[in-house]
Amino acid sequence: KLNVGVDTVQHGVEGLAYLLTESSKLMISEIDFQDSIHVLGFSDELNKLLLQLYLDNRKEIRGILGELTPKLPSYHSLEWRLDVQLASRSLRQQIKPAVTIKLHLNQNEDQTAQVLQTDPSTLLHLIQQLEQALGEMKTNHCRRIVRNMK
């Protein structure tokens, strides 16, 4: 009926879906949405129709996207123990430390526990990486991204 190829229709629908989902994710304003679609070169009438489609459906799209996000486990508590092997039958003088961590998580009202074991040097490296990631979250760029995600 449209006298165009199947691929053209499919790409058009995918592009429209991408435009609406990304705009809804970021909750961009009407002016920003109009600026975004203005560069596509559509007519003013089509731009107004796209804007109205976005305004009518953005809350519903956000609701659907919220339901699609995976439910990740959340932290509940942590237990840890330091074990040190001082000697063995073959080696009388050795020090072999190990840190055992029991991580309690909540997921969908269920509690689970994960037991992890590592040596202190790997644990220190992990702590440094996590502190670096927390420091990165304090930069203006990350704050802007997080603000737009809400």
Tab-separated table of C-alpha atoms in Angstrom:
chain	number	residue	atom	x	y	z
A	1	LYS	CA	0.000	0.000	0.000
A	2	LEU	CA	2.882	2.387	0.718
A	3	ASN	CA	4.794	1.515	-2.464
A	4	VAL	CA	8.053	1.214	-0.503
A	5	GLY	CA	10.230	-1.735	0.437
A	6	VAL	CA	9.815	-3.795	3.580
A	7	ASP	CA	13.260	-2.730	4.821
A	8	THR	CA	12.332	0.948	4.539
A	9	VAL	CA	9.195	0.463	6.635
A	10	GLN	CA	11.062	-1.644	9.187
A	11	HIS	CA	13.861	0.938	9.548
A	12	GLY	CA	11.302	3.721	9.862
A	13	VAL	CA	9.426	1.945	12.660
A	14	GLU	CA	12.674	1.076	14.454
A	15	GLY	CA	13.874	4.671	14.160
A	16	LEU	CA	10.597	6.036	15.500
A	17	ALA	CA	10.656	3.555	18.403
A	18	TYR	CA	14.260	4.504	19.200
A	19	LEU	CA	13.450	8.219	19.075
A	20	LEU	CA	10.490	7.838	21.435
A	21	THR	CA	12.209	5.500	23.908
A	22	GLU	CA	15.397	7.554	24.182
A	23	SER	CA	13.444	10.795	24.500
A	24	SER	CA	11.231	9.241	27.177
A	25	LYS	CA	14.219	7.810	29.046
A	26	LEU	CA	15.802	11.244	29.254
A	27	MET	CA	12.455	13.034	29.820
A	28	ILE	CA	13.526	15.775	27.453
A	29	SER	CA	11.423	18.901	27.210
A	30	GLU	CA	9.219	19.863	24.267
A	31	ILE	CA	11.797	22.345	22.991
A	32	ASP	CA	14.623	19.796	23.147
A	33	PHE	CA	12.471	17.211	21.366
A	34	GLN	CA	11.591	19.715	18.640
A	35	ASP	CA	15.273	20.600	18.239
A	36	SER	CA	16.132	16.911	17.989
A	37	ILE	CA	13.625	16.161	15.228
A	38	HIS	CA	14.127	19.479	13.412
A	39	VAL	CA	17.521	18.311	12.111
A	40	LEU	CA	15.836	15.288	10.473
A	41	GLY	CA	14.373	17.551	7.803
A	42	PHE	CA	10.698	16.635	8.189
A	43	SER	CA	7.878	19.058	7.412
A	44	ASP	CA	6.489	21.276	10.177
A	45	GLU	CA	3.235	19.313	10.191
A	46	LEU	CA	5.059	16.007	10.694
A	47	ASN	CA	7.236	17.562	13.417
A	48	LYS	CA	4.091	18.664	15.271
A	49	LEU	CA	2.603	15.170	14.938
A	50	LEU	CA	5.789	13.581	16.298
A	51	LEU	CA	5.845	16.049	19.193
A	52	GLN	CA	2.221	15.276	20.039
A	53	LEU	CA	2.918	11.536	19.818
A	54	TYR	CA	5.860	11.971	22.203
A	55	LEU	CA	3.895	14.094	24.685
A	56	ASP	CA	0.926	11.696	24.687
A	57	ASN	CA	2.975	8.539	25.224
A	58	ARG	CA	6.117	9.431	27.193
A	59	LYS	CA	4.720	8.477	30.619
A	60	GLU	CA	3.445	5.152	29.314
A	61	ILE	CA	6.786	4.462	27.619
A	62	ARG	CA	8.653	5.268	30.852
A	63	GLY	CA	6.351	2.916	32.750
A	64	ILE	CA	7.022	0.086	30.302
A	65	LEU	CA	10.772	0.737	30.387
A	66	GLY	CA	10.647	0.679	34.197
A	67	GLU	CA	8.993	-2.741	34.132
A	68	LEU	CA	11.619	-4.081	31.723
A	69	THR	CA	14.598	-3.179	33.905
A	70	PRO	CA	16.108	-6.181	35.662
A	71	LYS	CA	15.493	-6.443	39.393
A	72	LEU	CA	19.014	-6.587	40.783
A	73	PRO	CA	19.776	-7.830	44.283
A	74	SER	CA	20.397	-5.227	46.969
A	75	TYR	CA	22.829	-5.227	49.871
A	76	HIS	CA	21.578	-6.412	53.269
A	77	SER	CA	24.624	-7.185	55.401
A	78	LEU	CA	28.208	-8.431	55.310
A	79	GLU	CA	30.196	-10.852	57.461
A	80	TRP	CA	33.928	-11.341	57.090
A	81	ARG	CA	36.712	-13.456	58.541
A	82	LEU	CA	40.496	-13.371	58.210
A	83	ASP	CA	42.190	-16.788	58.061
A	84	VAL	CA	45.955	-17.128	58.241
A	85	GLN	CA	47.834	-20.359	57.647
A	86	LEU	CA	51.087	-20.128	59.587
A	87	ALA	CA	52.645	-23.492	58.812
A	88	SER	CA	52.051	-26.808	57.118
A	89	ARG	CA	53.727	-30.191	57.231
A	90	SER	CA	56.019	-29.375	54.346
A	91	LEU	CA	56.616	-25.667	55.122
A	92	ARG	CA	57.177	-24.771	58.735
A	93	GLN	CA	57.529	-21.032	58.193
A	94	GLN	CA	54.843	-19.629	55.914
A	95	ILE	CA	52.163	-16.996	56.135
A	96	LYS	CA	49.212	-17.459	53.826
A	97	PRO	CA	46.372	-15.009	54.600
A	98	ALA	CA	42.863	-15.327	53.157
A	99	VAL	CA	39.811	-13.105	53.630
A	100	THR	CA	36.430	-14.842	53.572
A	101	ILE	CA	33.392	-12.633	52.977
A	102	LYS	CA	29.748	-13.646	53.315
A	103	LEU	CA	27.542	-11.174	51.496
A	104	HIS	CA	23.835	-11.204	52.368
A	105	LEU	CA	21.570	-9.886	49.580
A	106	ASN	CA	17.860	-9.135	49.216
A	107	GLN	CA	16.144	-10.009	45.954
A	108	ASN	CA	12.369	-9.988	45.540
A	109	GLU	CA	11.746	-10.332	49.302
A	110	ASP	CA	14.131	-13.337	49.442
A	111	GLN	CA	17.463	-13.309	51.225
A	112	THR	CA	20.447	-15.021	49.646
A	113	ALA	CA	24.066	-15.295	50.729
A	114	GLN	CA	27.191	-15.359	48.593
A	115	VAL	CA	30.479	-16.578	50.054
A	116	LEU	CA	33.640	-15.123	48.527
A	117	GLN	CA	37.272	-15.754	49.380
A	118	THR	CA	40.281	-13.745	48.306
A	119	ASP	CA	43.761	-12.779	49.348
A	120	PRO	CA	44.362	-9.349	50.965
A	121	SER	CA	46.194	-7.853	47.965
A	122	THR	CA	43.262	-8.585	45.628
A	123	LEU	CA	40.874	-7.181	48.215
A	124	LEU	CA	42.924	-3.969	48.443
A	125	HIS	CA	42.859	-3.662	44.639
A	126	LEU	CA	39.072	-4.141	44.667
A	127	ILE	CA	38.700	-1.444	47.343
A	128	GLN	CA	40.820	0.976	45.268
A	129	GLN	CA	38.702	0.345	42.177
A	130	LEU	CA	35.450	0.900	44.096
A	131	GLU	CA	36.798	4.124	45.651
A	132	GLN	CA	37.844	5.290	42.188
A	133	ALA	CA	34.336	4.572	40.870
A	134	LEU	CA	32.780	6.503	43.767
A	135	GLY	CA	35.130	9.404	43.063
A	136	GLU	CA	34.113	9.310	39.399
A	137	MET	CA	30.462	9.674	40.427
A	138	LYS	CA	31.304	13.062	41.952
A	139	THR	CA	32.379	14.560	38.618
A	140	ASN	CA	30.077	17.005	36.868
A	141	HIS	CA	29.752	14.757	33.819
A	142	CYS	CA	28.436	11.798	35.852
A	143	ARG	CA	26.124	14.016	37.894
A	144	ARG	CA	24.602	15.348	34.676
A	145	ILE	CA	24.062	11.821	33.356
A	146	VAL	CA	22.479	10.610	36.608
A	147	ARG	CA	20.225	13.671	36.741
A	148	ASN	CA	19.009	12.988	33.191
A	149	MET	CA	18.372	9.312	33.958
A	150	LYS	CA	15.860	10.169	36.689
